[in-house]
Amino acid sequence: MYWNGKETWGGSTWDNMTLFDDNGHPLQSLNVFKGMLNGYESPANTASSVSVKASAVNGDAADLADVKDENAVKAGQDLSLSNYLADSAKKYLNGVKGTAISEASLEEIFKGLSDNLKSGQFAGKSGSNYHYEYVLPGKDSAEKLANFLKANQNAKYGDNLAINYDVKLVKDAKAIVNATSKLSATATAVWGLDNVTIDSPIVKGQALSSDDTAALEKAISQYLTGEEGTEISADTFSKITDALNAGVASNKEYQVKFTDATSVYHYVFYFDASSGDLAALNKGTKYGDPIKVNVSAALKWVKNL
């Protein structure tokens, strides 16, 4: 065993297994000793950006010709879409700069992609009403995933990820009126903290206050508006669930005085899965109808004053 070109002692076969692989190549564990001697610098993390493009544009030829220039979409064009990626999937865009994004992470990003998106309605040159529909290319979920993985093979953190949508122009028989659903939120589970007593705590079965309900609605506002009378999809309810599972903090704070400090607490709300699937709880619910949401309310420490 040598160190800095000089023979030294103390190593063993156990050391070899810890520091080198079966072919004698050094393992990452050697960086521990390098860091102890020279200081260790953590690799820089970065977030990959996303490029959303139209992979194809379909529709009746006469209808496509009727679209005004400001509303026209061409294959290969960048798309200005919102709500195409769930917040819960965005964490998989972050990693050590320059390292490969694993297929498992790409699959998680794909799971967060929205399918069957719709644009707002617009008028054509003739006065007819149209909207665009955006679907991930592929005949089924397996092919859609395969297309996404192929478009992003060898992608590294810091690279621009490609998300493609097939675009279809749809002629509307009538003007579309949008409606926004409100929440009907109930605390079906409540979690406190040992030795912490607050004034007017939330209790199980209690309807959330208007302020707390408004905080929930703000966190999921992008999913609450759609064509009036249209049934809200299971996919949309799934995205609402994901957004709520990230945790939504109440704006109301509680101060508790202890012997040596005053601590501040607030409730954080999560979707209560024990009460059942959100789509099943709201079967048949349409945009404009109230959405029933059951949440767990967890009391959390915020800071000491």
PDB file of C-alpha atoms in Angstrom:
ATOM      1  CA  MET A   1       0.000   0.000   0.000  1.00  0.00           C
ATOM      2  CA  TYR A   2       1.417   3.383  -1.016  1.00  0.00           C
ATOM      3  CA  TRP A   3       0.641   6.986  -0.106  1.00  0.00           C
ATOM      4  CA  ASN A   4       2.173   9.895  -2.046  1.00  0.00           C
ATOM      5  CA  GLY A   5       4.547   7.459  -3.733  1.00  0.00           C
ATOM      6  CA  LYS A   6       5.876   5.994  -0.471  1.00  0.00           C
ATOM      7  CA  GLU A   7       5.206   2.580   0.963  1.00  0.00           C
ATOM      8  CA  THR A   8       3.024   2.589   4.035  1.00  0.00           C
ATOM      9  CA  TRP A   9       1.251   0.074   6.274  1.00  0.00           C
ATOM     10  CA  GLY A  10      -2.072  -0.455   7.993  1.00  0.00           C
ATOM     11  CA  GLY A  11      -4.290  -1.428   5.070  1.00  0.00           C
ATOM     12  CA  SER A  12      -6.200  -4.708   4.862  1.00  0.00           C
ATOM     13  CA  THR A  13      -8.486  -6.646   2.538  1.00  0.00           C
ATOM     14  CA  TRP A  14     -11.396  -5.005   4.337  1.00  0.00           C
ATOM     15  CA  ASP A  15     -10.047  -1.594   3.347  1.00  0.00           C
ATOM     16  CA  ASN A  16      -9.732  -2.785  -0.244  1.00  0.00           C
ATOM     17  CA  MET A  17     -13.391  -3.853  -0.343  1.00  0.00           C
ATOM     18  CA  THR A  18     -14.445  -0.510   1.087  1.00  0.00           C
ATOM     19  CA  LEU A  19     -12.373   1.690  -1.200  1.00  0.00           C
ATOM     20  CA  PHE A  20     -12.062  -0.248  -4.492  1.00  0.00           C
ATOM     21  CA  ASP A  21     -14.378  -2.340  -6.661  1.00  0.00           C
ATOM     22  CA  ASP A  22     -13.692  -5.890  -7.890  1.00  0.00           C
ATOM     23  CA  ASN A  23     -11.612  -4.541 -10.764  1.00  0.00           C
ATOM     24  CA  GLY A  24      -9.470  -2.289  -8.611  1.00  0.00           C
ATOM     25  CA  HIS A  25     -11.200   0.936  -9.615  1.00  0.00           C
ATOM     26  CA  PRO A  26     -11.611   3.542  -6.847  1.00  0.00           C
ATOM     27  CA  LEU A  27     -15.054   3.946  -5.279  1.00  0.00           C
ATOM     28  CA  GLN A  28     -16.781   7.158  -4.219  1.00  0.00           C
ATOM     29  CA  SER A  29     -15.944   6.284  -0.614  1.00  0.00           C
ATOM     30  CA  LEU A  30     -12.403   7.542  -1.262  1.00  0.00           C
ATOM     31  CA  ASN A  31     -13.877  11.040  -1.479  1.00  0.00           C
ATOM     32  CA  VAL A  32     -14.533  10.836   2.266  1.00  0.00           C
ATOM     33  CA  PHE A  33     -10.797  10.758   2.929  1.00  0.00           C
ATOM     34  CA  LYS A  34     -10.118  13.331   0.248  1.00  0.00           C
ATOM     35  CA  GLY A  35     -12.650  15.599   1.898  1.00  0.00           C
ATOM     36  CA  MET A  36     -11.134  15.056   5.345  1.00  0.00           C
ATOM     37  CA  LEU A  37      -7.715  16.057   4.046  1.00  0.00           C
ATOM     38  CA  ASN A  38      -8.592  18.820   1.581  1.00  0.00           C
ATOM     39  CA  GLY A  39     -12.118  19.857   2.412  1.00  0.00           C
ATOM     40  CA  TYR A  40     -15.214  18.633   0.624  1.00  0.00           C
ATOM     41  CA  GLU A  41     -17.314  20.744  -1.709  1.00  0.00           C
ATOM     42  CA  SER A  42     -20.832  19.498  -2.407  1.00  0.00           C
ATOM     43  CA  PRO A  43     -21.737  19.211  -6.098  1.00  0.00           C
ATOM     44  CA  ALA A  44     -23.884  22.083  -7.355  1.00  0.00           C
ATOM     45  CA  ASN A  45     -27.551  21.276  -7.875  1.00  0.00           C
ATOM     46  CA  THR A  46     -29.458  22.722 -10.789  1.00  0.00           C
ATOM     47  CA  ALA A  47     -32.956  22.587 -12.221  1.00  0.00           C
ATOM     48  CA  SER A  48     -33.586  21.485 -15.776  1.00  0.00           C
ATOM     49  CA  SER A  49     -35.770  23.757 -17.862  1.00  0.00           C
ATOM     50  CA  VAL A  50     -38.642  22.463 -19.984  1.00  0.00           C
ATOM     51  CA  SER A  51     -39.451  23.119 -23.641  1.00  0.00           C
ATOM     52  CA  VAL A  52     -43.088  22.476 -24.594  1.00  0.00           C
ATOM     53  CA  LYS A  53     -43.655  22.150 -28.345  1.00  0.00           C
ATOM     54  CA  ALA A  54     -46.317  21.133 -30.836  1.00  0.00           C
ATOM     55  CA  SER A  55     -45.269  17.819 -32.381  1.00  0.00           C
ATOM     56  CA  ALA A  56     -48.156  17.878 -34.899  1.00  0.00           C
ATOM     57  CA  VAL A  57     -51.200  20.031 -35.701  1.00  0.00           C
ATOM     58  CA  ASN A  58     -54.389  18.359 -36.896  1.00  0.00           C
ATOM     59  CA  GLY A  59     -57.866  19.491 -37.864  1.00  0.00           C
ATOM     60  CA  ASP A  60     -60.177  20.102 -40.778  1.00  0.00           C
ATOM     61  CA  ALA A  61     -58.277  21.892 -43.565  1.00  0.00           C
ATOM     62  CA  ALA A  62     -60.967  24.553 -43.980  1.00  0.00           C
ATOM     63  CA  ASP A  63     -61.061  25.179 -40.229  1.00  0.00           C
ATOM     64  CA  LEU A  64     -57.260  25.482 -40.063  1.00  0.00           C
ATOM     65  CA  ALA A  65     -57.372  28.034 -42.891  1.00  0.00           C
ATOM     66  CA  ASP A  66     -60.014  29.992 -40.945  1.00  0.00           C
ATOM     67  CA  VAL A  67     -57.726  30.502 -37.923  1.00  0.00           C
ATOM     68  CA  LYS A  68     -56.346  34.010 -37.556  1.00  0.00           C
ATOM     69  CA  ASP A  69     -52.573  34.412 -37.610  1.00  0.00           C
ATOM     70  CA  GLU A  70     -52.422  35.364 -33.926  1.00  0.00           C
ATOM     71  CA  ASN A  71     -54.089  32.069 -32.976  1.00  0.00           C
ATOM     72  CA  ALA A  72     -52.364  29.786 -35.486  1.00  0.00           C
ATOM     73  CA  VAL A  73     -50.194  26.907 -34.233  1.00  0.00           C
ATOM     74  CA  LYS A  74     -47.564  25.232 -36.405  1.00  0.00           C
ATOM     75  CA  ALA A  75     -45.723  21.936 -35.876  1.00  0.00           C
ATOM     76  CA  GLY A  76     -42.478  22.535 -33.976  1.00  0.00           C
ATOM     77  CA  GLN A  77     -43.764  25.751 -32.433  1.00  0.00           C
ATOM     78  CA  ASP A  78     -43.285  26.513 -28.730  1.00  0.00           C
ATOM     79  CA  LEU A  79     -46.531  26.253 -26.787  1.00  0.00           C
ATOM     80  CA  SER A  80     -47.523  28.574 -23.959  1.00  0.00           C
ATOM     81  CA  LEU A  81     -49.307  26.099 -21.715  1.00  0.00           C
ATOM     82  CA  SER A  82     -50.010  26.204 -18.019  1.00  0.00           C
ATOM     83  CA  ASN A  83     -50.860  23.277 -15.769  1.00  0.00           C
ATOM     84  CA  TYR A  84     -48.984  20.803 -17.962  1.00  0.00           C
ATOM     85  CA  LEU A  85     -46.773  19.555 -15.108  1.00  0.00           C
ATOM     86  CA  ALA A  86     -47.960  18.759 -11.582  1.00  0.00           C
ATOM     87  CA  ASP A  87     -46.090  20.479  -8.747  1.00  0.00           C
ATOM     88  CA  SER A  88     -45.344  17.078  -7.203  1.00  0.00           C
ATOM     89  CA  ALA A  89     -43.311  16.108 -10.297  1.00  0.00           C
ATOM     90  CA  LYS A  90     -41.219  19.280 -10.493  1.00  0.00           C
ATOM     91  CA  LYS A  91     -38.788  18.060  -7.822  1.00  0.00           C
ATOM     92  CA  TYR A  92     -37.520  15.458 -10.314  1.00  0.00           C
ATOM     93  CA  LEU A  93     -36.187  18.289 -12.501  1.00  0.00           C
ATOM     94  CA  ASN A  94     -33.541  19.031  -9.830  1.00  0.00           C
ATOM     95  CA  GLY A  95     -30.226  17.239  -9.532  1.00  0.00           C
ATOM     96  CA  VAL A  96     -26.444  17.506  -9.697  1.00  0.00           C
ATOM     97  CA  LYS A  97     -25.535  19.546 -12.753  1.00  0.00           C
ATOM     98  CA  GLY A  98     -24.188  17.453 -15.602  1.00  0.00           C
ATOM     99  CA  THR A  99     -25.248  14.070 -14.214  1.00  0.00           C
ATOM    100  CA  ALA A 100     -27.654  11.902 -16.183  1.00  0.00           C
ATOM    101  CA  ILE A 101     -31.351  12.050 -15.316  1.00  0.00           C
ATOM    102  CA  SER A 102     -32.341   8.486 -14.509  1.00  0.00           C
ATOM    103  CA  GLU A 103     -35.133   6.749 -16.376  1.00  0.00           C
ATOM    104  CA  ALA A 104     -36.962   6.397 -13.064  1.00  0.00           C
ATOM    105  CA  SER A 105     -36.902  10.191 -12.595  1.00  0.00           C
ATOM    106  CA  LEU A 106     -38.052  10.743 -16.179  1.00  0.00           C
ATOM    107  CA  GLU A 107     -40.936   8.352 -15.542  1.00  0.00           C
ATOM    108  CA  GLU A 108     -41.948  10.353 -12.468  1.00  0.00           C
ATOM    109  CA  ILE A 109     -41.869  13.549 -14.541  1.00  0.00           C
ATOM    110  CA  PHE A 110     -44.017  11.830 -17.166  1.00  0.00           C
ATOM    111  CA  LYS A 111     -46.542  10.774 -14.506  1.00  0.00           C
ATOM    112  CA  GLY A 112     -46.949  14.453 -13.628  1.00  0.00           C
ATOM    113  CA  LEU A 113     -47.692  15.524 -17.206  1.00  0.00           C
ATOM    114  CA  SER A 114     -51.229  16.573 -18.070  1.00  0.00           C
ATOM    115  CA  ASP A 115     -52.931  14.929 -21.012  1.00  0.00           C
ATOM    116  CA  ASN A 116     -55.975  16.223 -22.901  1.00  0.00           C
ATOM    117  CA  LEU A 117     -55.427  19.906 -22.168  1.00  0.00           C
ATOM    118  CA  LYS A 118     -57.655  22.548 -23.761  1.00  0.00           C
ATOM    119  CA  SER A 119     -56.983  26.105 -24.841  1.00  0.00           C
ATOM    120  CA  GLY A 120     -59.361  28.962 -24.343  1.00  0.00           C
ATOM    121  CA  GLN A 121     -61.919  29.622 -27.052  1.00  0.00           C
ATOM    122  CA  PHE A 122     -61.145  32.033 -29.890  1.00  0.00           C
ATOM    123  CA  ALA A 123     -62.934  33.315 -32.982  1.00  0.00           C
ATOM    124  CA  GLY A 124     -61.843  32.516 -36.543  1.00  0.00           C
ATOM    125  CA  LYS A 125     -61.860  34.819 -39.557  1.00  0.00           C
ATOM    126  CA  SER A 126     -65.434  33.754 -40.351  1.00  0.00           C
ATOM    127  CA  GLY A 127     -66.632  34.359 -36.804  1.00  0.00           C
ATOM    128  CA  SER A 128     -66.774  30.632 -35.972  1.00  0.00           C
ATOM    129  CA  ASN A 129     -65.564  29.597 -32.527  1.00  0.00           C
ATOM    130  CA  TYR A 130     -62.624  27.206 -32.040  1.00  0.00           C
ATOM    131  CA  HIS A 131     -60.345  25.811 -29.370  1.00  0.00           C
ATOM    132  CA  TYR A 132     -57.220  23.644 -29.366  1.00  0.00           C
ATOM    133  CA  GLU A 133     -56.847  20.316 -27.612  1.00  0.00           C
ATOM    134  CA  TYR A 134     -53.383  19.077 -26.590  1.00  0.00           C
ATOM    135  CA  VAL A 135     -52.604  15.384 -26.104  1.00  0.00           C
ATOM    136  CA  LEU A 136     -49.328  13.582 -25.491  1.00  0.00           C
ATOM    137  CA  PRO A 137     -48.356  11.752 -28.711  1.00  0.00           C
ATOM    138  CA  GLY A 138     -49.024   8.004 -28.683  1.00  0.00           C
ATOM    139  CA  LYS A 139     -51.935   5.594 -28.976  1.00  0.00           C
ATOM    140  CA  ASP A 140     -51.810   4.523 -25.315  1.00  0.00           C
ATOM    141  CA  SER A 141     -50.022   5.368 -22.056  1.00  0.00           C
ATOM    142  CA  ALA A 142     -47.164   2.949 -22.762  1.00  0.00           C
ATOM    143  CA  GLU A 143     -46.436   4.508 -26.157  1.00  0.00           C
ATOM    144  CA  LYS A 144     -46.767   8.034 -24.739  1.00  0.00           C
ATOM    145  CA  LEU A 145     -44.172   7.170 -22.078  1.00  0.00           C
ATOM    146  CA  ALA A 146     -41.874   5.581 -24.666  1.00  0.00           C
ATOM    147  CA  ASN A 147     -42.061   8.724 -26.822  1.00  0.00           C
ATOM    148  CA  PHE A 148     -41.243  10.933 -23.839  1.00  0.00           C
ATOM    149  CA  LEU A 149     -38.268   8.786 -22.809  1.00  0.00           C
ATOM    150  CA  LYS A 150     -36.956   8.738 -26.385  1.00  0.00           C
ATOM    151  CA  ALA A 151     -37.225  12.523 -26.668  1.00  0.00           C
ATOM    152  CA  ASN A 152     -35.166  12.898 -23.465  1.00  0.00           C
ATOM    153  CA  GLN A 153     -32.713  10.016 -23.624  1.00  0.00           C
ATOM    154  CA  ASN A 154     -29.235  10.936 -22.364  1.00  0.00           C
ATOM    155  CA  ALA A 155     -30.670  14.115 -20.783  1.00  0.00           C
ATOM    156  CA  LYS A 156     -28.612  15.581 -17.945  1.00  0.00           C
ATOM    157  CA  TYR A 157     -29.572  17.902 -15.123  1.00  0.00           C
ATOM    158  CA  GLY A 158     -29.309  21.423 -16.463  1.00  0.00           C
ATOM    159  CA  ASP A 159     -30.385  20.354 -19.962  1.00  0.00           C
ATOM    160  CA  ASN A 160     -33.619  21.473 -21.560  1.00  0.00           C
ATOM    161  CA  LEU A 161     -36.191  18.660 -21.375  1.00  0.00           C
ATOM    162  CA  ALA A 162     -38.563  18.185 -24.320  1.00  0.00           C
ATOM    163  CA  ILE A 163     -42.301  17.829 -23.792  1.00  0.00           C
ATOM    164  CA  ASN A 164     -44.290  17.366 -26.994  1.00  0.00           C
ATOM    165  CA  TYR A 165     -48.018  17.623 -27.586  1.00  0.00           C
ATOM    166  CA  ASP A 166     -50.112  16.722 -30.601  1.00  0.00           C
ATOM    167  CA  VAL A 167     -52.449  19.660 -31.226  1.00  0.00           C
ATOM    168  CA  LYS A 168     -55.966  19.339 -32.606  1.00  0.00           C
ATOM    169  CA  LEU A 169     -58.151  22.246 -33.732  1.00  0.00           C
ATOM    170  CA  VAL A 170     -61.792  21.755 -32.679  1.00  0.00           C
ATOM    171  CA  LYS A 171     -64.722  23.787 -34.012  1.00  0.00           C
ATOM    172  CA  ASP A 172     -67.215  24.686 -31.290  1.00  0.00           C
ATOM    173  CA  ALA A 173     -70.950  24.593 -31.854  1.00  0.00           C
ATOM    174  CA  LYS A 174     -71.473  27.376 -29.314  1.00  0.00           C
ATOM    175  CA  ALA A 175     -69.591  29.845 -27.180  1.00  0.00           C
ATOM    176  CA  ILE A 176     -67.876  28.229 -24.192  1.00  0.00           C
ATOM    177  CA  VAL A 177     -68.690  29.599 -20.760  1.00  0.00           C
ATOM    178  CA  ASN A 178     -66.214  28.782 -17.997  1.00  0.00           C
ATOM    179  CA  ALA A 179     -67.118  28.235 -14.361  1.00  0.00           C
ATOM    180  CA  THR A 180     -65.025  28.009 -11.205  1.00  0.00           C
ATOM    181  CA  SER A 181     -65.767  25.501  -8.470  1.00  0.00           C
ATOM    182  CA  LYS A 182     -65.469  26.373  -4.800  1.00  0.00           C
ATOM    183  CA  LEU A 183     -64.306  24.007  -2.079  1.00  0.00           C
ATOM    184  CA  SER A 184     -66.334  22.527   0.739  1.00  0.00           C
ATOM    185  CA  ALA A 185     -63.500  21.540   3.090  1.00  0.00           C
ATOM    186  CA  THR A 186     -63.804  19.497   6.282  1.00  0.00           C
ATOM    187  CA  ALA A 187     -61.110  18.470   8.781  1.00  0.00           C
ATOM    188  CA  THR A 188     -61.627  14.710   9.068  1.00  0.00           C
ATOM    189  CA  ALA A 189     -58.379  14.180  11.014  1.00  0.00           C
ATOM    190  CA  VAL A 190     -56.585  16.498  13.439  1.00  0.00           C
ATOM    191  CA  TRP A 191     -53.047  16.173  14.767  1.00  0.00           C
ATOM    192  CA  GLY A 192     -51.780  18.258  17.644  1.00  0.00           C
ATOM    193  CA  LEU A 193     -48.443  18.441  19.462  1.00  0.00           C
ATOM    194  CA  ASP A 194     -47.563  17.038  22.867  1.00  0.00           C
ATOM    195  CA  ASN A 195     -47.656  19.644  25.642  1.00  0.00           C
ATOM    196  CA  VAL A 196     -48.952  22.362  23.253  1.00  0.00           C
ATOM    197  CA  THR A 197     -52.367  23.861  23.997  1.00  0.00           C
ATOM    198  CA  ILE A 198     -53.838  26.551  21.749  1.00  0.00           C
ATOM    199  CA  ASP A 199     -57.021  28.596  21.884  1.00  0.00           C
ATOM    200  CA  SER A 200     -59.906  27.357  19.706  1.00  0.00           C
ATOM    201  CA  PRO A 201     -58.119  24.386  18.127  1.00  0.00           C
ATOM    202  CA  ILE A 202     -59.589  22.728  15.056  1.00  0.00           C
ATOM    203  CA  VAL A 203     -61.591  19.638  15.945  1.00  0.00           C
ATOM    204  CA  LYS A 204     -62.376  16.531  13.918  1.00  0.00           C
ATOM    205  CA  GLY A 205     -65.439  16.976  11.729  1.00  0.00           C
ATOM    206  CA  GLN A 206     -65.185  20.775  11.704  1.00  0.00           C
ATOM    207  CA  ALA A 207     -65.700  22.708   8.472  1.00  0.00           C
ATOM    208  CA  LEU A 208     -62.670  24.836   7.685  1.00  0.00           C
ATOM    209  CA  SER A 209     -62.963  28.583   8.074  1.00  0.00           C
ATOM    210  CA  SER A 210     -63.417  30.770   5.003  1.00  0.00           C
ATOM    211  CA  ASP A 211     -59.796  31.941   5.333  1.00  0.00           C
ATOM    212  CA  ASP A 212     -58.409  28.399   5.477  1.00  0.00           C
ATOM    213  CA  THR A 213     -60.658  27.291   2.616  1.00  0.00           C
ATOM    214  CA  ALA A 214     -59.415  30.256   0.583  1.00  0.00           C
ATOM    215  CA  ALA A 215     -55.810  29.142   1.224  1.00  0.00           C
ATOM    216  CA  LEU A 216     -56.645  25.673  -0.119  1.00  0.00           C
ATOM    217  CA  GLU A 217     -58.389  27.151  -3.171  1.00  0.00           C
ATOM    218  CA  LYS A 218     -55.394  29.361  -3.902  1.00  0.00           C
ATOM    219  CA  ALA A 219     -53.055  26.334  -3.853  1.00  0.00           C
ATOM    220  CA  ILE A 220     -55.178  24.474  -6.422  1.00  0.00           C
ATOM    221  CA  SER A 221     -56.721  27.415  -8.319  1.00  0.00           C
ATOM    222  CA  GLN A 222     -55.348  26.215 -11.656  1.00  0.00           C
ATOM    223  CA  TYR A 223     -57.539  23.101 -11.455  1.00  0.00           C
ATOM    224  CA  LEU A 224     -60.825  24.690 -10.370  1.00  0.00           C
ATOM    225  CA  THR A 225     -61.901  26.403 -13.595  1.00  0.00           C
ATOM    226  CA  GLY A 226     -63.260  24.702 -16.709  1.00  0.00           C
ATOM    227  CA  GLU A 227     -66.136  24.618 -19.146  1.00  0.00           C
ATOM    228  CA  GLU A 228     -69.382  25.097 -17.251  1.00  0.00           C
ATOM    229  CA  GLY A 229     -71.330  21.867 -16.958  1.00  0.00           C
ATOM    230  CA  THR A 230     -68.364  19.668 -17.934  1.00  0.00           C
ATOM    231  CA  GLU A 231     -67.592  16.859 -15.523  1.00  0.00           C
ATOM    232  CA  ILE A 232     -64.265  17.262 -13.718  1.00  0.00           C
ATOM    233  CA  SER A 233     -61.926  14.456 -14.779  1.00  0.00           C
ATOM    234  CA  ALA A 234     -60.257  11.881 -12.541  1.00  0.00           C
ATOM    235  CA  ASP A 235     -56.902  13.205 -13.778  1.00  0.00           C
ATOM    236  CA  THR A 236     -57.777  16.687 -12.503  1.00  0.00           C
ATOM    237  CA  PHE A 237     -58.816  15.287  -9.115  1.00  0.00           C
ATOM    238  CA  SER A 238     -55.512  13.393  -8.988  1.00  0.00           C
ATOM    239  CA  LYS A 239     -53.598  16.639  -9.539  1.00  0.00           C
ATOM    240  CA  ILE A 240     -55.656  18.393  -6.871  1.00  0.00           C
ATOM    241  CA  THR A 241     -54.763  15.570  -4.483  1.00  0.00           C
ATOM    242  CA  ASP A 242     -51.044  15.890  -5.321  1.00  0.00           C
ATOM    243  CA  ALA A 243     -51.146  19.655  -4.778  1.00  0.00           C
ATOM    244  CA  LEU A 244     -52.848  19.278  -1.390  1.00  0.00           C
ATOM    245  CA  ASN A 245     -50.448  16.531  -0.329  1.00  0.00           C
ATOM    246  CA  ALA A 246     -47.623  19.059  -0.633  1.00  0.00           C
ATOM    247  CA  GLY A 247     -49.209  20.775   2.385  1.00  0.00           C
ATOM    248  CA  VAL A 248     -51.110  24.061   2.581  1.00  0.00           C
ATOM    249  CA  ALA A 249     -50.361  26.300   5.562  1.00  0.00           C
ATOM    250  CA  SER A 250     -53.068  28.233   7.349  1.00  0.00           C
ATOM    251  CA  ASN A 251     -52.500  31.980   7.605  1.00  0.00           C
ATOM    252  CA  LYS A 252     -53.757  31.935  11.201  1.00  0.00           C
ATOM    253  CA  GLU A 253     -51.025  31.725  13.819  1.00  0.00           C
ATOM    254  CA  TYR A 254     -51.216  30.738  17.475  1.00  0.00           C
ATOM    255  CA  GLN A 255     -48.815  31.994  20.152  1.00  0.00           C
ATOM    256  CA  VAL A 256     -48.041  29.749  23.106  1.00  0.00           C
ATOM    257  CA  LYS A 257     -46.058  31.029  26.078  1.00  0.00           C
ATOM    258  CA  PHE A 258     -43.590  28.684  27.714  1.00  0.00           C
ATOM    259  CA  THR A 259     -41.217  29.316  30.627  1.00  0.00           C
ATOM    260  CA  ASP A 260     -38.285  30.433  28.477  1.00  0.00           C
ATOM    261  CA  ALA A 261     -39.887  31.430  25.182  1.00  0.00           C
ATOM    262  CA  THR A 262     -43.045  32.164  23.227  1.00  0.00           C
ATOM    263  CA  SER A 263     -43.574  29.832  20.286  1.00  0.00           C
ATOM    264  CA  VAL A 264     -45.688  30.350  17.179  1.00  0.00           C
ATOM    265  CA  TYR A 265     -47.691  27.539  15.580  1.00  0.00           C
ATOM    266  CA  HIS A 266     -50.036  27.132  12.643  1.00  0.00           C
ATOM    267  CA  TYR A 267     -52.001  24.340  11.001  1.00  0.00           C
ATOM    268  CA  VAL A 268     -50.856  22.695   7.785  1.00  0.00           C
ATOM    269  CA  PHE A 269     -53.530  20.923   5.762  1.00  0.00           C
ATOM    270  CA  TYR A 270     -53.093  17.757   3.710  1.00  0.00           C
ATOM    271  CA  PHE A 271     -55.560  15.652   1.761  1.00  0.00           C
ATOM    272  CA  ASP A 272     -56.948  12.950   4.056  1.00  0.00           C
ATOM    273  CA  ALA A 273     -56.623   9.777   1.976  1.00  0.00           C
ATOM    274  CA  SER A 274     -58.240   7.706   4.716  1.00  0.00           C
ATOM    275  CA  SER A 275     -61.561   9.326   3.844  1.00  0.00           C
ATOM    276  CA  GLY A 276     -61.479   7.931   0.312  1.00  0.00           C
ATOM    277  CA  ASP A 277     -60.368   8.866  -3.181  1.00  0.00           C
ATOM    278  CA  LEU A 278     -61.141  12.485  -4.124  1.00  0.00           C
ATOM    279  CA  ALA A 279     -62.602  11.540  -7.530  1.00  0.00           C
ATOM    280  CA  ALA A 280     -64.910   8.969  -5.910  1.00  0.00           C
ATOM    281  CA  LEU A 281     -65.960  11.494  -3.264  1.00  0.00           C
ATOM    282  CA  ASN A 282     -66.931  13.916  -6.056  1.00  0.00           C
ATOM    283  CA  LYS A 283     -68.306  11.509  -8.658  1.00  0.00           C
ATOM    284  CA  GLY A 284     -70.283  13.406 -11.286  1.00  0.00           C
ATOM    285  CA  THR A 285     -69.130  16.826 -10.041  1.00  0.00           C
ATOM    286  CA  LYS A 286     -69.024  19.463 -12.798  1.00  0.00           C
ATOM    287  CA  TYR A 287     -67.176  22.760 -13.067  1.00  0.00           C
ATOM    288  CA  GLY A 288     -69.183  25.282 -11.094  1.00  0.00           C
ATOM    289  CA  ASP A 289     -70.322  22.671  -8.543  1.00  0.00           C
ATOM    290  CA  PRO A 290     -68.764  22.665  -5.067  1.00  0.00           C
ATOM    291  CA  ILE A 291     -65.935  20.170  -4.573  1.00  0.00           C
ATOM    292  CA  LYS A 292     -65.889  18.187  -1.333  1.00  0.00           C
ATOM    293  CA  VAL A 293     -62.441  17.893   0.209  1.00  0.00           C
ATOM    294  CA  ASN A 294     -61.514  16.108   3.425  1.00  0.00           C
ATOM    295  CA  VAL A 295     -58.244  17.193   4.974  1.00  0.00           C
ATOM    296  CA  SER A 296     -56.052  16.353   7.927  1.00  0.00           C
ATOM    297  CA  ALA A 297     -55.029  19.375   9.988  1.00  0.00           C
ATOM    298  CA  ALA A 298     -51.582  19.084  11.544  1.00  0.00           C
ATOM    299  CA  LEU A 299     -50.418  21.638  14.100  1.00  0.00           C
ATOM    300  CA  LYS A 300     -46.810  22.648  13.335  1.00  0.00           C
ATOM    301  CA  TRP A 301     -44.193  24.807  15.020  1.00  0.00           C
ATOM    302  CA  VAL A 302     -43.279  27.922  13.013  1.00  0.00           C
ATOM    303  CA  LYS A 303     -40.800  29.906  15.098  1.00  0.00           C
ATOM    304  CA  ASN A 304     -39.894  31.231  18.538  1.00  0.00           C
ATOM    305  CA  LEU A 305     -40.385  34.894  19.303  1.00  0.00           C
TER     306      LEU A 305
END
